[in-house]
Tab-separated table of C-alpha atoms in Angstrom:
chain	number	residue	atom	x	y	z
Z	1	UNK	CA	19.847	-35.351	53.114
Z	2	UNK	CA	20.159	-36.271	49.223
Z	3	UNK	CA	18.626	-39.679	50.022
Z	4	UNK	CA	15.861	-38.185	52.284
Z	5	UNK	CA	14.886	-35.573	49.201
Z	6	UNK	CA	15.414	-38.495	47.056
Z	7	UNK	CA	12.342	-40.309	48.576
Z	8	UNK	CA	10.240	-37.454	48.946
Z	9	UNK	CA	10.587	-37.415	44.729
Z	10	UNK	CA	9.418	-41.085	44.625
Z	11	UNK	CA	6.741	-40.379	46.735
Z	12	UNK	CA	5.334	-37.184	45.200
Z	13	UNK	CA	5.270	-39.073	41.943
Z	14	UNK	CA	3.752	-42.056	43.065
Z	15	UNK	CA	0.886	-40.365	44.994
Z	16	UNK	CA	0.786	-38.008	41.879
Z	17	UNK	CA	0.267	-41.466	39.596
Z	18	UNK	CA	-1.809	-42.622	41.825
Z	19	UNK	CA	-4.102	-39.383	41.776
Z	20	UNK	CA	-4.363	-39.742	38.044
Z	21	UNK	CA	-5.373	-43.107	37.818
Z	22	UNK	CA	-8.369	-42.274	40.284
Z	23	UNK	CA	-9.191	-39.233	37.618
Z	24	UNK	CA	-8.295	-36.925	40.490
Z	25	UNK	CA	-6.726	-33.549	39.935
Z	26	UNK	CA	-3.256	-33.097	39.989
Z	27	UNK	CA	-2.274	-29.677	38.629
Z	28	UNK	CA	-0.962	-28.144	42.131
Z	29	UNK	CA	-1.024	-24.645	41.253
Z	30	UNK	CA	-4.880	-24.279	41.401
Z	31	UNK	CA	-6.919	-22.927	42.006
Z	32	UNK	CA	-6.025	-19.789	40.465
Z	33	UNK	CA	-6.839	-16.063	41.897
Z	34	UNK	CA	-10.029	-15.172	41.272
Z	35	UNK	CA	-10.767	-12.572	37.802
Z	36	UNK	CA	-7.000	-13.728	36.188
Z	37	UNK	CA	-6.242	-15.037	32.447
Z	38	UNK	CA	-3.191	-17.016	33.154
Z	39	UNK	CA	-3.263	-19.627	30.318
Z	40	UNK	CA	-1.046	-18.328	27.125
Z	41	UNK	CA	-3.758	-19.256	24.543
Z	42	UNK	CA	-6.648	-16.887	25.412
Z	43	UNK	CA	-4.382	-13.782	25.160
Z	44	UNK	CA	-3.150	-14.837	21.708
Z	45	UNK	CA	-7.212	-15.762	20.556
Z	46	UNK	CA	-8.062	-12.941	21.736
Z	47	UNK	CA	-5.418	-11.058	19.182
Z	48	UNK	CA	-5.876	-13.871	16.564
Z	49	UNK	CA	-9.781	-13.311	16.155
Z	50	UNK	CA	-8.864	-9.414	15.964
Z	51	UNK	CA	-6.199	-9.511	13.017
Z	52	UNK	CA	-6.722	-7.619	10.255
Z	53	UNK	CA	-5.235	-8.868	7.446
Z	54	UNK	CA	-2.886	-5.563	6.155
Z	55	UNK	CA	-3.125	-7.487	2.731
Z	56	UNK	CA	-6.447	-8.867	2.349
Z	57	UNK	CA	-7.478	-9.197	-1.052
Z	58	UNK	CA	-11.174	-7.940	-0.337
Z	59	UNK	CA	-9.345	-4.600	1.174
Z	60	UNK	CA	-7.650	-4.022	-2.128
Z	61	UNK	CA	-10.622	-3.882	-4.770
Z	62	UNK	CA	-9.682	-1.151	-6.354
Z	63	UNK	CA	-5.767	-2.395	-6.799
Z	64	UNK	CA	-5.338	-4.018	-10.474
Z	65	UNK	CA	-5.464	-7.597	-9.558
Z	66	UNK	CA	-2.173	-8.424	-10.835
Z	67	UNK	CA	-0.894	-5.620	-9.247
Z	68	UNK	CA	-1.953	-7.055	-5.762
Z	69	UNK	CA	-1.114	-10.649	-6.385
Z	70	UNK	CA	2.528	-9.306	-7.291
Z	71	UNK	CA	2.774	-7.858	-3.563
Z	72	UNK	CA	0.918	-10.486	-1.841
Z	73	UNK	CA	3.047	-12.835	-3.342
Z	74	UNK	CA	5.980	-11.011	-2.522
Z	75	UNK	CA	5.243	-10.727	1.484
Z	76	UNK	CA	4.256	-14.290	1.522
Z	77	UNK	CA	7.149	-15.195	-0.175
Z	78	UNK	CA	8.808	-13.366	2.376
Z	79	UNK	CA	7.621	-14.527	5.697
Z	80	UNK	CA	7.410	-18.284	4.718
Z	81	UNK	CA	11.229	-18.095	3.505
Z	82	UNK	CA	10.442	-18.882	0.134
Z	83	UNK	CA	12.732	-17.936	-2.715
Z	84	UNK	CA	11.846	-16.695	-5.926
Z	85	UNK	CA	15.983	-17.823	-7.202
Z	86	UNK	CA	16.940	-21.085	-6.580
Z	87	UNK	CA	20.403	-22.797	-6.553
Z	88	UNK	CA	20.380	-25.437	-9.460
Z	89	UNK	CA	19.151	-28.416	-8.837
Z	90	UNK	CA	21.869	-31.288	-8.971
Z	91	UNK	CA	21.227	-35.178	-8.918
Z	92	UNK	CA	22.691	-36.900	-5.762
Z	93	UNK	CA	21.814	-40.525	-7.054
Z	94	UNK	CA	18.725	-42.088	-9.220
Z	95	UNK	CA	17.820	-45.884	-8.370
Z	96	UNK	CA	16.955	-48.445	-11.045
Z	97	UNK	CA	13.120	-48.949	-11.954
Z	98	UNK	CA	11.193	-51.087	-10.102
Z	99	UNK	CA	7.969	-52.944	-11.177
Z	100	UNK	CA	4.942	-51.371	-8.929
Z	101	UNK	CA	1.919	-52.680	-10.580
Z	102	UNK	CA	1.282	-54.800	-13.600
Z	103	UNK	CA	2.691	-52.627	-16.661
Z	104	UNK	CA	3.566	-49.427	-13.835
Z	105	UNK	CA	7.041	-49.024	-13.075
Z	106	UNK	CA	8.524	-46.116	-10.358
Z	107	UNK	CA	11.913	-44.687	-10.090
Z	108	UNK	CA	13.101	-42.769	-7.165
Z	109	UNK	CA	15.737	-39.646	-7.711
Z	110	UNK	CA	17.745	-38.197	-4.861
Z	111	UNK	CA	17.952	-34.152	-5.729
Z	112	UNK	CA	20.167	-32.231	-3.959
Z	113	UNK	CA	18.089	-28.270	-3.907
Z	114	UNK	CA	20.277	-26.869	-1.212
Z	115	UNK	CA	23.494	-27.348	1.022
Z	116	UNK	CA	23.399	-31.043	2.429
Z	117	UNK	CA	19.437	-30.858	1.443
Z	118	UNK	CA	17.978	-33.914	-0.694
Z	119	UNK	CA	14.264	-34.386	-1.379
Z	120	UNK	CA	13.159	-37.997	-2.976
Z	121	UNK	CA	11.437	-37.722	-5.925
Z	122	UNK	CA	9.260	-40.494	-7.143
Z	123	UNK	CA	8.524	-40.799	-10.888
Z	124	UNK	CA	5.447	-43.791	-12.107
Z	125	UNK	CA	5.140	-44.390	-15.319
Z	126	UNK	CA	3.309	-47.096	-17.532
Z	127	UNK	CA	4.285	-48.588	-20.380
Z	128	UNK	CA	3.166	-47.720	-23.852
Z	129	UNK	CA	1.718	-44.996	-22.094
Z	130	UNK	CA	3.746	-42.926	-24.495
Z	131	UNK	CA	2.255	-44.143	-28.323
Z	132	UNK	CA	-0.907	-43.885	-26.816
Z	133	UNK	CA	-0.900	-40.130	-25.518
Z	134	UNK	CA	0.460	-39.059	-28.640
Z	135	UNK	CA	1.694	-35.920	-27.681
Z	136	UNK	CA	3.321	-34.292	-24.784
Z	137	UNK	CA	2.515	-35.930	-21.234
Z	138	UNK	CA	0.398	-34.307	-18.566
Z	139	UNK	CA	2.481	-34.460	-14.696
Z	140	UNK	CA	0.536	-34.957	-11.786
Z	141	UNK	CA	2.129	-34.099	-8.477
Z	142	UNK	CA	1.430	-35.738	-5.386
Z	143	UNK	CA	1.814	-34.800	-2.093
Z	144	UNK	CA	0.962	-37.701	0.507
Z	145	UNK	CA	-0.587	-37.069	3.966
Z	146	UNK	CA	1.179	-37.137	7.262
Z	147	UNK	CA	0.888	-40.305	8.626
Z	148	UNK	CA	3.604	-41.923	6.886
Z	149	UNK	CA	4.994	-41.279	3.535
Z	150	UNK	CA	5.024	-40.914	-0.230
Z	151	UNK	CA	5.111	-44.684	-0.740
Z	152	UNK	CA	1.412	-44.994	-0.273
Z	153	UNK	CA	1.029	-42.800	-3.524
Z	154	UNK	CA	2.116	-45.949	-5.494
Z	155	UNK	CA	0.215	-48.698	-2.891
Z	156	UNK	CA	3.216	-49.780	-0.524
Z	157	UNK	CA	2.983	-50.432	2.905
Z	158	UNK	CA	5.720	-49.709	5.175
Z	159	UNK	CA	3.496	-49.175	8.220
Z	160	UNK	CA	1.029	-50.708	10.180
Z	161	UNK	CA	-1.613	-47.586	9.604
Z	162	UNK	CA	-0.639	-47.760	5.890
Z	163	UNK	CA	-3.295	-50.714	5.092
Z	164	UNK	CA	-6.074	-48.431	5.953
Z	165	UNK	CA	-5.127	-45.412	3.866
Z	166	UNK	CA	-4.431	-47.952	0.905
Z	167	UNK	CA	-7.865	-49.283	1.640
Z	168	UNK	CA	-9.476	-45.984	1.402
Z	169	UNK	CA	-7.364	-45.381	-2.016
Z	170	UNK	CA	-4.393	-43.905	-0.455
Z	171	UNK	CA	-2.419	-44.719	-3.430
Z	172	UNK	CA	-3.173	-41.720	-5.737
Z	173	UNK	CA	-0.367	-41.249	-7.767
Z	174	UNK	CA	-0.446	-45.334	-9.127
Z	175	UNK	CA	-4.029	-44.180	-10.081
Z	176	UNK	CA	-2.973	-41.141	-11.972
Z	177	UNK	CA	-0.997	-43.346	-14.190
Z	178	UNK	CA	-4.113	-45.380	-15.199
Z	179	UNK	CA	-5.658	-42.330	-16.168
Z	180	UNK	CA	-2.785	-41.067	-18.441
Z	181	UNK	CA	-0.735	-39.084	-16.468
Z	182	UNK	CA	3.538	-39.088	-15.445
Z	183	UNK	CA	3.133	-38.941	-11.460
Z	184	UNK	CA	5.555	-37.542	-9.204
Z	185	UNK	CA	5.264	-38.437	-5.962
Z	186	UNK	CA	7.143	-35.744	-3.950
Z	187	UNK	CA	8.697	-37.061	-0.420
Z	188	UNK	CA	7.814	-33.998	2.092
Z	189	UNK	CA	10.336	-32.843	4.538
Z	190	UNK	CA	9.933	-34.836	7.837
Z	191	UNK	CA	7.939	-37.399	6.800
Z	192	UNK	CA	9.433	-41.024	5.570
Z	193	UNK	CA	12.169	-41.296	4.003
Z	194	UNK	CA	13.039	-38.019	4.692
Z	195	UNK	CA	12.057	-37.770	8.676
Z	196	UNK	CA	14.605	-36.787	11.318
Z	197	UNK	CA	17.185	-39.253	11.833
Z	198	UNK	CA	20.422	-37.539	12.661
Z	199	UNK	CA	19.283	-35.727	15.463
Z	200	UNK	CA	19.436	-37.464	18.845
Z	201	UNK	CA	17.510	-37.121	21.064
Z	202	UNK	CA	14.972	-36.096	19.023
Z	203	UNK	CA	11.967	-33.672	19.748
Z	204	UNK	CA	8.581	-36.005	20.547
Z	205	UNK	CA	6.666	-34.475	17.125
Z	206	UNK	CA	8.761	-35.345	13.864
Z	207	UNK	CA	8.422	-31.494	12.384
Z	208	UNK	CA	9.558	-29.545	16.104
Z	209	UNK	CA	13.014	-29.520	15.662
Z	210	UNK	CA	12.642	-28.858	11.610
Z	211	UNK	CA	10.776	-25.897	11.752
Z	212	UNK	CA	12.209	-24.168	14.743
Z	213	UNK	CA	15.914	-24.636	13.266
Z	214	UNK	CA	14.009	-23.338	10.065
Z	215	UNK	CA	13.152	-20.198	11.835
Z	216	UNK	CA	16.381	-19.433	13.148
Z	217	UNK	CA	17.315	-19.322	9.554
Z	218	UNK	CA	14.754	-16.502	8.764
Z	219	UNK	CA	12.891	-19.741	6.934
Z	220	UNK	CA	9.755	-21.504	7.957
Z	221	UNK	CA	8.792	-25.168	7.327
Z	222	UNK	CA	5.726	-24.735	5.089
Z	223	UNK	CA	8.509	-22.165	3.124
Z	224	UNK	CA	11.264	-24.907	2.612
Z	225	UNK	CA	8.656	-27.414	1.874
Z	226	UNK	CA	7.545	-25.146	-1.329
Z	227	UNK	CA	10.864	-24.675	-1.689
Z	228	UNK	CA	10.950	-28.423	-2.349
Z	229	UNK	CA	8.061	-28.484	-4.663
Z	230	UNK	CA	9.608	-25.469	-6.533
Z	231	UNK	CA	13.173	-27.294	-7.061
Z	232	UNK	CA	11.340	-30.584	-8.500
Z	233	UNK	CA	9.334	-28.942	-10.927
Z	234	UNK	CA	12.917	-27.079	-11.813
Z	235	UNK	CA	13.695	-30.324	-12.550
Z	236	UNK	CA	11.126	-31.881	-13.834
Z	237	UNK	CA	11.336	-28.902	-16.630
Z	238	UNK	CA	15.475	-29.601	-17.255
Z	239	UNK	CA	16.692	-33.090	-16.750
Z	240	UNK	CA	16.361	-35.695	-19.849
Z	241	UNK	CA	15.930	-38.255	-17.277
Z	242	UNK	CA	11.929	-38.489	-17.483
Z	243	UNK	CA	10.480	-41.357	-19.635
Z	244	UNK	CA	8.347	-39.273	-21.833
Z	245	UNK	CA	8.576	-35.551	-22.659
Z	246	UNK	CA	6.115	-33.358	-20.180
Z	247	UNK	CA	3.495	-30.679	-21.206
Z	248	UNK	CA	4.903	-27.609	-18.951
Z	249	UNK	CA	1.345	-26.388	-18.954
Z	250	UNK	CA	0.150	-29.447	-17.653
Z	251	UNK	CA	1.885	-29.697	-14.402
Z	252	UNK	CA	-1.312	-30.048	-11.978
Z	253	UNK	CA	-0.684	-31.157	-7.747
Z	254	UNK	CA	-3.073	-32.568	-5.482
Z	255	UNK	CA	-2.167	-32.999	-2.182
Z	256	UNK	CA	-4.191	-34.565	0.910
Z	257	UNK	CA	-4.249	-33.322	4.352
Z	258	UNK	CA	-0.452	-31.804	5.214
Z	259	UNK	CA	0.014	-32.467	1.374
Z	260	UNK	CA	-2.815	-30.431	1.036
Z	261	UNK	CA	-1.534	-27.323	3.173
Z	262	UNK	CA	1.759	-27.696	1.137
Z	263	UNK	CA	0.110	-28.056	-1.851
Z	264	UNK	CA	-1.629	-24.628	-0.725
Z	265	UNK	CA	1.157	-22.643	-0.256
Z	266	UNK	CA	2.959	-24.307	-3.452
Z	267	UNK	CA	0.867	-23.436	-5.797
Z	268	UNK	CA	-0.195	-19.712	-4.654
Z	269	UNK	CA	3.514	-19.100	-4.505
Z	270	UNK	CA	4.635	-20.618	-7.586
Z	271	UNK	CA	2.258	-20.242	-11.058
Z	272	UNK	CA	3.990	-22.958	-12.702
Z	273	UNK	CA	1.593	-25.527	-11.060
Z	274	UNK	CA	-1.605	-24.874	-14.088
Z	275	UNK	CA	-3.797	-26.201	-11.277
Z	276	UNK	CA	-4.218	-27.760	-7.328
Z	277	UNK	CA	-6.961	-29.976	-5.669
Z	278	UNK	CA	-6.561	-30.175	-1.859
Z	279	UNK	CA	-7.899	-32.568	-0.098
Z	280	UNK	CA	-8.895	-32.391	3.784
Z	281	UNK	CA	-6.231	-29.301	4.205
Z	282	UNK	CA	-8.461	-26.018	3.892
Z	283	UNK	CA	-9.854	-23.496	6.395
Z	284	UNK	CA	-9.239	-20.351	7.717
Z	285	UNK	CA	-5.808	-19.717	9.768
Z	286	UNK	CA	-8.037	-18.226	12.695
Z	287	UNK	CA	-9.982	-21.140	13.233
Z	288	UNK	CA	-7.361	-23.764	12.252
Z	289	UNK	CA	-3.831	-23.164	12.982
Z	290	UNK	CA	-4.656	-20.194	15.528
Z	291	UNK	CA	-7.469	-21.940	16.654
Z	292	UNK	CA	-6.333	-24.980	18.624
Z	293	UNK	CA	-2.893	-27.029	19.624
Z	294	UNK	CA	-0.086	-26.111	17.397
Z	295	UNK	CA	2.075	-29.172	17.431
Z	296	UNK	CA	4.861	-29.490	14.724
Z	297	UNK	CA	4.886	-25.893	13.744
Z	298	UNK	CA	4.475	-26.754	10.020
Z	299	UNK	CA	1.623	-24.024	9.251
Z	300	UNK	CA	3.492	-21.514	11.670
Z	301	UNK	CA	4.923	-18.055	9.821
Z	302	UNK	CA	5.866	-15.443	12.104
Z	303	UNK	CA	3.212	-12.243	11.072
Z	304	UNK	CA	1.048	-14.270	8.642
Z	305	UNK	CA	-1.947	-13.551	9.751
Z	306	UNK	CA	-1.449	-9.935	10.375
Z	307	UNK	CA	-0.965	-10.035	6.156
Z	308	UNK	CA	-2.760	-12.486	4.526
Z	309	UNK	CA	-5.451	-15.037	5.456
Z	310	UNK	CA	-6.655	-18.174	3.638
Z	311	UNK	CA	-8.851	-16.759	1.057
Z	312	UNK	CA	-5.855	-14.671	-0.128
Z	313	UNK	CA	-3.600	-17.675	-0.411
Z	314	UNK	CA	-6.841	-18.739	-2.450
Z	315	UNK	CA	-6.200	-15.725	-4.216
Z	316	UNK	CA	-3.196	-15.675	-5.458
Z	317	UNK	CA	-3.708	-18.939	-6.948
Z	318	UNK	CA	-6.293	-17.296	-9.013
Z	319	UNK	CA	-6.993	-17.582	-12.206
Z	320	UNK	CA	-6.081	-20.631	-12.087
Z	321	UNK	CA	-7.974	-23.635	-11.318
Z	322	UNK	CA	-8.605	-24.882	-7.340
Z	323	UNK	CA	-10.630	-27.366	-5.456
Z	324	UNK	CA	-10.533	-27.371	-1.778
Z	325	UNK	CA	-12.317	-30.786	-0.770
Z	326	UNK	CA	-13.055	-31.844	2.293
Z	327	UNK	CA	-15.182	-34.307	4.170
Z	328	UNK	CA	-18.792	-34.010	6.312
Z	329	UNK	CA	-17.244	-35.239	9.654
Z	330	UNK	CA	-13.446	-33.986	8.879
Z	331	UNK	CA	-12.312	-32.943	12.274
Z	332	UNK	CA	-9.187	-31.607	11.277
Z	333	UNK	CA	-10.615	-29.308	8.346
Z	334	UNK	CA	-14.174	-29.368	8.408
Z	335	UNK	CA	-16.004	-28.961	4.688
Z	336	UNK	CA	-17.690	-25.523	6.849
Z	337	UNK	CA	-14.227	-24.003	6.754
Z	338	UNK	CA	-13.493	-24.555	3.098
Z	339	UNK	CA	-16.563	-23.390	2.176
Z	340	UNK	CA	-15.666	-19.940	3.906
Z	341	UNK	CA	-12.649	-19.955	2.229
Z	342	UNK	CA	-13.806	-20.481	-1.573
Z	343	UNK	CA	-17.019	-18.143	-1.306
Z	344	UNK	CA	-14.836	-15.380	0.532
Z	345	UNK	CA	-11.627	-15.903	-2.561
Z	346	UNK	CA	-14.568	-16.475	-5.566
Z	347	UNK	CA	-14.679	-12.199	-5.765
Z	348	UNK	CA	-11.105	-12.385	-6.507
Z	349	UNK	CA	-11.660	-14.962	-9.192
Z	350	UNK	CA	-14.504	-13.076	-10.653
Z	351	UNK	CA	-12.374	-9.925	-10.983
Z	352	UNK	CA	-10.265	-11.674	-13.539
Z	353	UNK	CA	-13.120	-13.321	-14.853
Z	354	UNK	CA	-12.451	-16.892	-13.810
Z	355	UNK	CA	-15.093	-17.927	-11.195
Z	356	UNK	CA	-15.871	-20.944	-12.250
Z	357	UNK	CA	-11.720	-21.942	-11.461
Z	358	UNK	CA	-12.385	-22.185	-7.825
Z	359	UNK	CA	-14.837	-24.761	-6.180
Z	360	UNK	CA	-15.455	-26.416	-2.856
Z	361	UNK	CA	-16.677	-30.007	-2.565
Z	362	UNK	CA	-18.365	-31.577	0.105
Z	363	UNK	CA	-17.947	-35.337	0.910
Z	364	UNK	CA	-19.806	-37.698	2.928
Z	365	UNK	CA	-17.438	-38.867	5.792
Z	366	UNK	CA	-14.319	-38.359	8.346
Z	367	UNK	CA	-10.687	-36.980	7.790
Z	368	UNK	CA	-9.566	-39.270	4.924
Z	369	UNK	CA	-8.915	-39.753	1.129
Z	370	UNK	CA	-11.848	-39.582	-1.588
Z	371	UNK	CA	-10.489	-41.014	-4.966
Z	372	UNK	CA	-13.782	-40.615	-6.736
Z	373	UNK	CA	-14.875	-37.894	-5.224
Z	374	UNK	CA	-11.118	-36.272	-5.791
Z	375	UNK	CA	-11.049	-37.448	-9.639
Z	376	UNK	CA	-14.463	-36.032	-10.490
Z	377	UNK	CA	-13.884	-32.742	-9.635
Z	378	UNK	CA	-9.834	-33.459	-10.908
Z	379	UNK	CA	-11.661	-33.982	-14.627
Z	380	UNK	CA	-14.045	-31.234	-14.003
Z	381	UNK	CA	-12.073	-28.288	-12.624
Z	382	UNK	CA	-8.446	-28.863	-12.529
Z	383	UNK	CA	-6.845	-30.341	-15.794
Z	384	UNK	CA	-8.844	-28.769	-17.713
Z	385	UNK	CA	-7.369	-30.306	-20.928
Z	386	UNK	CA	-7.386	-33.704	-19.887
């Protein structure tokens, strides 16, 4: 009997294969009953395109500003995990310097920010750089996409897909150097060096089994990956290991396309960073996250939208300066959305009299990095005493 049912499997899949190949259909449950919404997704559109944001910053115009940014801040902070004490930060090992570029150097330090938790932090740094600033050094964080790591910041290849981004000036963070600045190139959790490798078997997306053990913590993903951010620039404002000394009020992040959602949530949760640029990472939660397939879970926290929505993580980043840039043809984060977001946070900015600090810019092309496009409004907008 096993052997007989044991066919019958083989020969359901095959003709199932088979079906596939000739484009036929092959789901066996339809067709459905007539009038029924069966699929998951419409019921939770239907809700999604309904919230109303408890905490929306255009609901609270006659709060002091302050006042609401203090309690926004504290729910996010909340529902992403985030917290506002840290454990110290402690130095698991720091690697030689390495040669990068004519005259650039990096050096990678292993930080250990929570129990069995290190991040990889990535300093560049060019010499005589120092006699020729004069003065205290400006930081520039960077926060790589998701396609392969942080060594792209500094123009190394490690995968096959990395020769396009470096192409297309992937390599940021070598770039800021040129201009003046000490880079830190931040490793994000799951990606690279710092991707799941202990597990087996794994989930099929790198973030799954991240953010859903996250979750059972109370935590979210996008919450321990501010987290991260937080605990470098901790460090980055106590160790004597940096090359130069840093201005603390010159601590600016850009971050492109998952960089740029972290770089999001960073810097509206933590008013350290003076200023953010994100690049192909901006829209409204509605129409991105709640708005098609959800793989990863890295911009899921439980009740968000039910609190806050993009223009009042926009908000609370307020008065300080940000840039949400995106491209023409971006089909992950079209420039539409951003523009949505930065004309719907601007009446924040204006109440505390800083709306020229928040700008969208519109590029000419597809989901990718824009160096020139990215410095100019970096000059214009962002470091604003560079």
């Amino acid at each position: 009997m096993a052997s007989k049912n044991t066919a019958r499997v083989y020969w359901a899949a095959a003709l199932r294969r088979l079906k596939r190949l000739r484009g036929q259909e092959t789901d066996p449950y339809l067709p459905l009953p007539s009038g029924t919404v069966l699929s998951p997704y419409p019921g939770h559109k239907h809700d999604i395109d309904r919230a109303e944001p408890r905490l929306a910053s255009s609901r609270h115009e006659t709060l002091d500003a302050k006042a609401w940014q203090r309690e926004a801040r504290q729910k996010l902070a909340e529902l992403m995990g985030w917290p506002f004490t840290r454990p110290p930060v402690t130095l698991t090992r720091a690697m030689d310097w390495v040669e990068v570029a004519p005259g650039v150097k990096r050096r990678a330090f292993y930080l250990r920010v929570r129990p069995e938790t290190d991040i990889a932090v990535h300093l560049l740094w060019k010499d005589g750089l120092a006699e020729e600033l004069a003065g205290l050094a400006p930081v520039y964080l960077h926060l790589a996409g998701s396609t392969s790591g942080a060594h792209v910041a500094w123009g190394e290849a490690k995968l096959p897909i990395d020769y396009q981004r470096l192409g297309l000036g992937a390599d940021m963070a070598l770039q800021a150097v040129e201009k003046g600045y000490l880079a830190a190139a931040v490793e994000q959790l799951g990606f690279g060096e710092r991707e799941e490798r202990t597990l087996k078997p794994r989930s099929p997306h790198r973030l799954t089994d991240a953010a859903n053990h996250a979750l059972l913590l109370g935590r979210t993903l996008m919450g321990e990956k501010c987290w991260d951010l937080s605990a470098t620039i901790d460090w980055l404002l106590t160790t004597d290991a940096l090359p130069v000394a840093i201005d603390p009020a010159r601590i600016n992040l850009f971050g492109h396309s998952s960089g740029g959602s972290n770089a999001f949530f960073a810097a509206a949760l933590d008013d350290r960073i003076a200023g953010v640029l994100c690049s192909g990472s901006i829209g409204r939660f509605r129409d991105t996250i709640g708005g098609r397939r959800a793989e990863g879970g890295e911009l899921v926290i439980p009740g968000l939208i039910n609190w806050l929505e993009a223009e009042d993580i926009a908000a609370l980043i307020a008065p300080r300066p940000f840039v949400g840039l995106s491209g023409s043809a971006d089909h992950i984060f079209p420039f539409a959305g951003v523009e949505e977001v930065v004309n719907a946070a601007r009446p924040f900015y204006e109440r505390l009299g800083a709306a020229e600090h928040i700008n969208a810019v519109r590029t000419e092309g597809p989901h990718r990095y824009y160096p020139p496009e990215s410095w100019d409004a970096w000059e214009k907008w962002i470091d604003l005493k560079g």
